[in-house]
Coordinates of C-alpha atoms and ligand atoms in Angstrom, one line a residue:
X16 CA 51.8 42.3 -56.5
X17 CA 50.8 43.4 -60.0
X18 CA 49.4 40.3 -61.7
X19 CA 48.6 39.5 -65.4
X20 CA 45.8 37.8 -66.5
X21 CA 45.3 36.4 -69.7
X22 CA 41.6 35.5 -71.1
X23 CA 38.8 37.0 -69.0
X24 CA 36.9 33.5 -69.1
X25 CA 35.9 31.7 -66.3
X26 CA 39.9 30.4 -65.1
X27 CA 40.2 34.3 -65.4
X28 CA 37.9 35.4 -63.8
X29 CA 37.9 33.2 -60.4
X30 CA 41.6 33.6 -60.4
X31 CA 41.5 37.2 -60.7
X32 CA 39.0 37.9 -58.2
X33 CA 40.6 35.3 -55.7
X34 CA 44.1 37.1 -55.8
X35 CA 42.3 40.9 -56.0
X36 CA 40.4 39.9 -52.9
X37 CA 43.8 39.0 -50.8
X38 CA 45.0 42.9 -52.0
X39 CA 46.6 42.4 -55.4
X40 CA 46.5 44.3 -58.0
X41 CA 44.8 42.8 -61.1
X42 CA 45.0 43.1 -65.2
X43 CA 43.2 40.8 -67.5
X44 CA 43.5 41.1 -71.6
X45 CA 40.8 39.7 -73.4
X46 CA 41.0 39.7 -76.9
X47 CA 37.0 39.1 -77.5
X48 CA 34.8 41.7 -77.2
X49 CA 33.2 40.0 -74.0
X50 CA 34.0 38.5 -71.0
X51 CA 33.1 34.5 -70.3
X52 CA 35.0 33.2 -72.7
X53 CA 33.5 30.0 -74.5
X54 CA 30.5 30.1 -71.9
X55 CA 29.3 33.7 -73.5
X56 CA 25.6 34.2 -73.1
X57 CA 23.6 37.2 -74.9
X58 CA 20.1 38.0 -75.8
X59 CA 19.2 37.3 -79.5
X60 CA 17.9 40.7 -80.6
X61 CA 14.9 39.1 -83.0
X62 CA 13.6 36.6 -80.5
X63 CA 14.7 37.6 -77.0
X64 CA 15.7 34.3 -76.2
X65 CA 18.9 34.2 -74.5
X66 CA 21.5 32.9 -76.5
X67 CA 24.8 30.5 -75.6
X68 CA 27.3 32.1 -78.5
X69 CA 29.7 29.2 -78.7
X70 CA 27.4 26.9 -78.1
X71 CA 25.4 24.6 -74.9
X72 CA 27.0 25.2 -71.6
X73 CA 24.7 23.4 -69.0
X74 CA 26.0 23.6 -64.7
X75 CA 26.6 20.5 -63.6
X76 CA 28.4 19.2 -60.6
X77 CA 29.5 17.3 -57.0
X78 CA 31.6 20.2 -56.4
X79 CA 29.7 21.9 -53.5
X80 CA 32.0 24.8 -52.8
X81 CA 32.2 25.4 -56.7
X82 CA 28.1 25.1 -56.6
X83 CA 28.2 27.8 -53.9
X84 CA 30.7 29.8 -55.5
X85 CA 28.5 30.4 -58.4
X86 CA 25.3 30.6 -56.8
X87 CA 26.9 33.8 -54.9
X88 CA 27.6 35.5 -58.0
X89 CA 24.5 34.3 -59.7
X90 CA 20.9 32.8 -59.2
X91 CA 20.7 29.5 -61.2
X92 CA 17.3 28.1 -61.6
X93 CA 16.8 24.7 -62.1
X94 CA 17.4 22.7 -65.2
X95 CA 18.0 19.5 -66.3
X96 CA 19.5 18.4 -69.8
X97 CA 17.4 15.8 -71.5
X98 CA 19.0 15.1 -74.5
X99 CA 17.2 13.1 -77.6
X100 CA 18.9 11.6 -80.3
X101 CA 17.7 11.2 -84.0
X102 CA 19.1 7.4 -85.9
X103 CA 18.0 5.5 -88.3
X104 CA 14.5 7.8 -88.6
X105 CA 13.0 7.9 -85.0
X106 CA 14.0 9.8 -82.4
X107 CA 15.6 8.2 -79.1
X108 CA 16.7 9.0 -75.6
X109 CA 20.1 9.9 -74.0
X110 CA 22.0 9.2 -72.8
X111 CA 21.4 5.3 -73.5
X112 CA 18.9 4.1 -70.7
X113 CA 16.4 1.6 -70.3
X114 CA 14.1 3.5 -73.0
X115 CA 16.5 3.7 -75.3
X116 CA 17.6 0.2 -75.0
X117 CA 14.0 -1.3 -75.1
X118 CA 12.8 1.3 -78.0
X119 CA 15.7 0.4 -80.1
X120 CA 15.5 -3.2 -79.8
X121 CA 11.5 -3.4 -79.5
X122 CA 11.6 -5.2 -75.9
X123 CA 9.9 -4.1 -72.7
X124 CA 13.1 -5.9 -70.5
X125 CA 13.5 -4.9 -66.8
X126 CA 16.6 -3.4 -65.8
X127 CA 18.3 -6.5 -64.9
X128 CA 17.5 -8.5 -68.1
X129 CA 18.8 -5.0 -70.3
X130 CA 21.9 -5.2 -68.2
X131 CA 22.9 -9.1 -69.5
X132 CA 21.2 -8.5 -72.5
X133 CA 23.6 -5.5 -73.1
X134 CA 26.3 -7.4 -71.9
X135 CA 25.7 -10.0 -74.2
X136 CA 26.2 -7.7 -77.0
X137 CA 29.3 -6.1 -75.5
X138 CA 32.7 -7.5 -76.7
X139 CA 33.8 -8.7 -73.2
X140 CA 37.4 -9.9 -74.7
X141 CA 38.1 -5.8 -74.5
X142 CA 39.8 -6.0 -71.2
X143 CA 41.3 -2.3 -70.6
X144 CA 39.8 -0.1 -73.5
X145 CA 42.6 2.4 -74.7
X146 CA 40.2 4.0 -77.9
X147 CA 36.8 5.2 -77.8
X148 CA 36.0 2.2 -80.7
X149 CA 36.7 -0.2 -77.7
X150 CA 35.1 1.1 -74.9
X151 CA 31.9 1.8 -76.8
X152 CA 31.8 -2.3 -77.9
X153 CA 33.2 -2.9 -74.6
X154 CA 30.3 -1.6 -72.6
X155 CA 27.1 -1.1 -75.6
X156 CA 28.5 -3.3 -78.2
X157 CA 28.2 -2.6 -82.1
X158 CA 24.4 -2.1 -82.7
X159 CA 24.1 0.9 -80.3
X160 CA 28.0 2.3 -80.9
X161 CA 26.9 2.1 -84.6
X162 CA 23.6 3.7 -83.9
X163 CA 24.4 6.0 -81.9
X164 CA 28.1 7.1 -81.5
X165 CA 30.0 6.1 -84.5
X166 CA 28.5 8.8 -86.9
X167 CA 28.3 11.3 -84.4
X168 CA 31.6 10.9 -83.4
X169 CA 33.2 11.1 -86.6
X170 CA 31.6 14.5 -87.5
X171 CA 32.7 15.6 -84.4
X172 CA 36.2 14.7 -84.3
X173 CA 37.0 14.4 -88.2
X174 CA 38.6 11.1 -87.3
X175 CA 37.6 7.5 -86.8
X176 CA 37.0 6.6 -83.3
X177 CA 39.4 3.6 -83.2
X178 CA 41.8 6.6 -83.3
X179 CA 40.3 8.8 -80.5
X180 CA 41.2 8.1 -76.3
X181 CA 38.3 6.1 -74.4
X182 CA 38.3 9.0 -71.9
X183 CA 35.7 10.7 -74.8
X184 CA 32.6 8.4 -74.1
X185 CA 33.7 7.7 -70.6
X186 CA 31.9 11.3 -70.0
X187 CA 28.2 9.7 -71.0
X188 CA 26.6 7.5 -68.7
X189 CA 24.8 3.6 -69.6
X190 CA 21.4 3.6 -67.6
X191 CA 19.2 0.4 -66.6
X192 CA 16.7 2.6 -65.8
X193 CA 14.5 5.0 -67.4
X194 CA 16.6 8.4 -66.0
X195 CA 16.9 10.1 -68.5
X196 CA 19.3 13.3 -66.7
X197 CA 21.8 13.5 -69.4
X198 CA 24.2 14.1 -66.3
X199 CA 24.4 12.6 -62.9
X200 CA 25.4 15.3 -60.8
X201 CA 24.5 16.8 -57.8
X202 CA 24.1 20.0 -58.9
X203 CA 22.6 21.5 -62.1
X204 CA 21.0 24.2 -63.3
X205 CA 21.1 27.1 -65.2
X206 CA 22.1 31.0 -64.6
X207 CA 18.8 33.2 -64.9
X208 CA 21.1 36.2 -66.7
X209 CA 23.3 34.3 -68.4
X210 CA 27.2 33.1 -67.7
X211 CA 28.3 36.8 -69.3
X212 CA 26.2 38.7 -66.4
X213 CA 28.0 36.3 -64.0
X214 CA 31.1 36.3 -64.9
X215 CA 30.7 40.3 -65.1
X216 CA 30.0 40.3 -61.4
X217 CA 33.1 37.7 -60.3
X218 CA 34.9 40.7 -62.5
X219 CA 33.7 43.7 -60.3
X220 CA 36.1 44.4 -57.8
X221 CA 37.9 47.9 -57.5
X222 CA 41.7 45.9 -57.9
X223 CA 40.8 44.0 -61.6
X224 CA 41.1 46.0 -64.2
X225 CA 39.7 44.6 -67.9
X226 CA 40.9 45.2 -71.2
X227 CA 38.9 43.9 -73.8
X228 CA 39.5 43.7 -77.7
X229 CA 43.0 43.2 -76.5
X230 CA 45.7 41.0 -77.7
X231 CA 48.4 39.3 -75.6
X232 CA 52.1 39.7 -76.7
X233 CA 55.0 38.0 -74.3
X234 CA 56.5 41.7 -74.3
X235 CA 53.4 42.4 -71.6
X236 CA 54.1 40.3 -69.3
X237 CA 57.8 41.9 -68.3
X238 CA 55.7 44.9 -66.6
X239 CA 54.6 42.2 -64.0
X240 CA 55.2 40.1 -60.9
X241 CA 53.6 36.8 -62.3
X242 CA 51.1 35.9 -65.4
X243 CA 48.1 33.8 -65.2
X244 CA 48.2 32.3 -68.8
X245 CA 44.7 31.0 -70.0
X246 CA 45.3 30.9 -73.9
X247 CA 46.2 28.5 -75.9
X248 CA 49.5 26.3 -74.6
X249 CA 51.0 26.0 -78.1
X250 CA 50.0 29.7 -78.5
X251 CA 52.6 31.1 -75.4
X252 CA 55.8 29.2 -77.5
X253 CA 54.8 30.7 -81.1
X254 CA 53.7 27.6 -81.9
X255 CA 57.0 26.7 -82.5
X256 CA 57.6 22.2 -82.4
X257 CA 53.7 22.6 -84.3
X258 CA 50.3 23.2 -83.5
X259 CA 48.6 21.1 -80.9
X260 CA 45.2 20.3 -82.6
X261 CA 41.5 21.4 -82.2
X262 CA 38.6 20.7 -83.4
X263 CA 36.3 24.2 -84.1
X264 CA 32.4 24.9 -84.4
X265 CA 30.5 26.5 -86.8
X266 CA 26.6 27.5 -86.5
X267 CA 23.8 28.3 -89.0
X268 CA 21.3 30.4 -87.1
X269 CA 17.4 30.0 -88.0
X270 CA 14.6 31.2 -86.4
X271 CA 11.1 29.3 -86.1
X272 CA 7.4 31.0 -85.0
X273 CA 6.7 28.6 -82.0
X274 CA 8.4 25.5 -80.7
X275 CA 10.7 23.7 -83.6
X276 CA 11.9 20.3 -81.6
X277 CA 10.5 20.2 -78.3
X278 CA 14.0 20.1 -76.2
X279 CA 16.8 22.1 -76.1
X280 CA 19.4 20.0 -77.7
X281 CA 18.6 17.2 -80.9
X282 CA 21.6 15.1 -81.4
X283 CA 21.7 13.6 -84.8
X284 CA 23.6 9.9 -84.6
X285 CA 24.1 9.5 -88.1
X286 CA 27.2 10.4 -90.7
X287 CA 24.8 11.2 -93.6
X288 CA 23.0 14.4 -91.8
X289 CA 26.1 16.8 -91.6
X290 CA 25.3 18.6 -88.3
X291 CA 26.4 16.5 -85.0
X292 CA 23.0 18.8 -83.7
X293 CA 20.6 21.2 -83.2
X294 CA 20.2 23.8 -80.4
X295 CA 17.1 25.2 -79.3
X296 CA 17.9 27.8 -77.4
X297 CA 14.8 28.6 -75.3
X298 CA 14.8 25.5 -74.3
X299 CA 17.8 26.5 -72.2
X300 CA 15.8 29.1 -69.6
X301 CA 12.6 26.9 -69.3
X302 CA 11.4 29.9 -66.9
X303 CA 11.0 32.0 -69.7
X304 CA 8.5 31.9 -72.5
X305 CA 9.1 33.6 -75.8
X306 CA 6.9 32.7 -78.6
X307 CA 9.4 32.5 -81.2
X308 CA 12.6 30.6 -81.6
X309 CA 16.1 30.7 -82.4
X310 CA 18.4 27.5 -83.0
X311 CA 21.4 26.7 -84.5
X312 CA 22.6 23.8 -86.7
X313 CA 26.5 22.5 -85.3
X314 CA 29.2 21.4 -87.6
X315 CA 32.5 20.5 -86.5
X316 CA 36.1 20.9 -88.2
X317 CA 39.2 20.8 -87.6
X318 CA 40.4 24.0 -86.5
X319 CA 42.3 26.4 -88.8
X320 CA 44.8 28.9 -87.2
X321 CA 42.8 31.6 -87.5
X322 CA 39.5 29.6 -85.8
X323 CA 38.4 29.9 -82.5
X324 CA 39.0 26.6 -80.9
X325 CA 36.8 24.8 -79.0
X326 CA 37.8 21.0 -78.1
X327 CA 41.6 19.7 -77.9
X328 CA 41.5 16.5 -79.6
X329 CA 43.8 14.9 -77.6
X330 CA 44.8 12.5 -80.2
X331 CA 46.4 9.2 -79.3
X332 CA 49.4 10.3 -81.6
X333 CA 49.5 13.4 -80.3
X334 CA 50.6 12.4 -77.1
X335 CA 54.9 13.4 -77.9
X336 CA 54.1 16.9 -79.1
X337 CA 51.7 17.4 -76.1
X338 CA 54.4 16.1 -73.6
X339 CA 57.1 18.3 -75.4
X340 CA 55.0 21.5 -75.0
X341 CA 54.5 20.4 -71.2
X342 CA 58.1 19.8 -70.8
X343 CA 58.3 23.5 -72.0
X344 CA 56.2 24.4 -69.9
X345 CA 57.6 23.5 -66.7
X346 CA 60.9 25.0 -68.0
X347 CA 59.6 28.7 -67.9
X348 CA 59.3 30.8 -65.0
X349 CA 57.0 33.7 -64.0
X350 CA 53.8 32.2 -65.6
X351 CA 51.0 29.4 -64.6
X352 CA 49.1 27.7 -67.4
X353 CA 45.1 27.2 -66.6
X354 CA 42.3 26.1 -68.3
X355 CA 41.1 24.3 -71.2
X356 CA 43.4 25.9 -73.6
X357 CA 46.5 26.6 -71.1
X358 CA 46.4 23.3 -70.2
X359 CA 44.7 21.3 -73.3
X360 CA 42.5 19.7 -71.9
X361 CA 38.6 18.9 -72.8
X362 CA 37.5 20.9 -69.3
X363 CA 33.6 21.4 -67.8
X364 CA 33.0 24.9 -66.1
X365 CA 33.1 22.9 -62.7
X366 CA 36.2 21.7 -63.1
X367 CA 38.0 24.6 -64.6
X368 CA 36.3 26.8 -61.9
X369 CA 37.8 24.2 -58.9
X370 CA 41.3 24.3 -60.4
X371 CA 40.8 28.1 -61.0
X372 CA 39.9 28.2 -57.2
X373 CA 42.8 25.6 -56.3
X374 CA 45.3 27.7 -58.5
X375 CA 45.0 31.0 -56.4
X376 CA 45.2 29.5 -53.2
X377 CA 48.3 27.8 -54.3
X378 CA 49.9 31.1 -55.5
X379 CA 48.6 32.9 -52.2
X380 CA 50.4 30.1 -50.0
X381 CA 53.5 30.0 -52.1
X382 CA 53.9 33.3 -53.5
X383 CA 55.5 34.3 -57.4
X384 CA 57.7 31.5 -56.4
X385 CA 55.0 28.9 -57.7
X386 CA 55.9 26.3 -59.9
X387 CA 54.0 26.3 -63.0
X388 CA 51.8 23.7 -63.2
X389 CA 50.4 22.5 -66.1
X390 CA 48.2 19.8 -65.9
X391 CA 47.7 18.0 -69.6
X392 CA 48.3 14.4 -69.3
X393 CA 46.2 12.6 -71.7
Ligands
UDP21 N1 28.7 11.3 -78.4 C1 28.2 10.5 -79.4 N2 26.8 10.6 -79.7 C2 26.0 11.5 -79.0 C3 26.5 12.3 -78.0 C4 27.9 12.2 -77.7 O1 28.9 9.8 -80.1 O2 24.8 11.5 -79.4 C5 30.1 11.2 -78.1 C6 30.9 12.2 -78.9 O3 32.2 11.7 -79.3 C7 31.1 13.3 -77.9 C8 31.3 12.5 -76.6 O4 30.4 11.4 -76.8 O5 32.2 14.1 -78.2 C9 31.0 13.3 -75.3 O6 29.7 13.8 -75.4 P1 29.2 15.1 -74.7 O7 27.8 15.2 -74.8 O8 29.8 15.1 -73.3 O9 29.9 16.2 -75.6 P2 29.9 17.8 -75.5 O10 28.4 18.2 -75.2 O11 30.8 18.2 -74.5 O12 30.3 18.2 -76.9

């Protein structure tokens, strides 16, 4: 079969080499200039340091196979995200663990006292939290979620958390103990090229063929047996019951002769300092030394048609418009929605690579005959 790819990201790319190495014949648009998607890496040409375009992507996962998968394609050398947090003018540890819990309240408590003293402050009357508001006092209470995530959150989603889905903070860990890995997976580490020179390599196979600088139109897809659709949901329909709503990044480069903060990434807690953080990028490829430095200040907004978007908000209201794009969805025929923007979801690279993995061997089993799935429940 002739298939269609559309985004040369990492759903792209893993579907496209799955389905070229089974003997079809492979296309993929990409209207970037690069391959990788959101995960781009490239050098920055005054430092050297390499560079994550749109921002922090750290490996992390349980996913053995997906672990493999890349580590076939791609050394990874080991790293581990330690992330710091500046509030109320000192600096503090995350995610919040027994550090950060004894630091911010001036105690020296062992891991069982931080546990009911944390519990003491939590609002325990929260039974099932539905927003992030409530499962932050549910499990830190107010002191910590007002120290720590409230601000933050509201520069990074434009909206107050009592309006967001719990399912945002469930991704960051509470620690009794002084672990201070900002994730808790097996698995984690960094690629020693970049995600670009991987992905690059998943690409090279004599049956894919990429187009870059390339825009998809629906007219394409007629001069194929089935599309793999990984742009934006809302995007495959015109947009035409609205637009499902994202939030978008922007960065202010600056450079610095030595080390500027010490880690790679410097969250900043509170609403008065407009960036959510800073990115050090070095600090990304600790394997490497480079005596000057490149960073970049984040600011979040809500995305503007022409923006590139970055996280689906997934707000609580949103949740009819969402399920009427779905319903869509499953309607058409010829076409399967992956990834974070074909399905709208808030995805890591492990997960988008297993269901990328998953996908193909769905479609080899069950041929052009495949249901679409779309998997955006929020
Ligand atoms: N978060 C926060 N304060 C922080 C870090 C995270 O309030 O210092 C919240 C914020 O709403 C964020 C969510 O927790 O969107 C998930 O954090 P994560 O670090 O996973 O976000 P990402 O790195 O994917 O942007």
């Amino acid at each position: 079969m002739h298939i269609l790819l559309v985004g040369a990201g990492l759903s792209g790319a893993v579907i496209g080499r799955t389905l070229a190495e089974a003997g079809h014949q492979i296309t993929i648009v990409e209207s970037r200039d690069h391959v990788a998607g959101n995960c781009h890496t490239t050098r920055d040409a005054d430092t050297g340091v390499m560079v994550h375009v749109y921002g922090p992507h750290i490996f992390h996962t349980d996913d053995e196979e997906v672990w493999n998968y890349v580590n076939s394609f791609e050394t990874f050398l080991p790293y581990k995200n330690r992330v710091k947090t500046t509030s109320k003018g000192q600096v503090f540890s995350l995610p919040i663990n027994l550090h950060t819990i004894n630091q911010f309240y001036g105690k020296t408590l062992r891991p069982d006292e931080a546990r009911s003293f944390i519990e003491d402050q939590a609002d325990t009357s929260i039974e099932d939290p539905q927003t992030f508001e409530e499962q932050a006092l549910r499990f830190v209470g107010p002191d910590l979620y007002e120290a720590f995530f409230k601000g933050y959150t509201i520069k990074q989603w434009g909206m107050q958390p009592s309006a967001l889905p719990a399912s945002i903070l469930k991704r960051l860990p509470v620690r009794f103990n002084y672990d201070d890995n900002y994730f808790f997976h097996q698995f984690q580490g960094m690629p020693e090229n970049g995600y670009t020179a991987m992905v690059e390599r998943i690409l090279d196979h004599e049956a894919i063929t990429v187009h870059l600088n390339t825009t998809f139109t629906r007219d394409q897809a007629a001069d194929y047996d089935h599309v793999f659709y990984a742009g934006p949901l809302d995007g495959w329909f015109d947009y035409d019951l609205g637009r499902l709503g994202y939030r978008t990044l922007d960065f202010e480069r600056f450079t610095y002769d030595g080390d500027y903060q010490g880690c790679a990434v410097m969250n900043y807690g509170e609403e008065t300092v407009p960036h959510t953080r800073i990115t050090e990028h070095k600090h990304f490829s600790p394997w490497e030394s480079h005596d000057g430095s490149v960073l970049y200040r984040e600011f979040s907004r809500l995305a503007e048609p022409d923006d590139i978007p970055y996280y689906p908000i997934r707000q609580v209201d949103e949740k009819a418009l969402l399920a009427d794009y779905v319903a869509k969805a499953e309607a058409e025929s010829g076409v399967t929605f992956v990834g974070r923007l074909g399905t709208y979801r808030y995805l890591d690279m492990d997960v988008t690579i297993r269901e990328a993995l998953d996908t193909a061997a769905v479609f080899l089993e069950k041929g052009a005959e495949t249901p679409v799935f779309v998997k955006a429940p929020l």
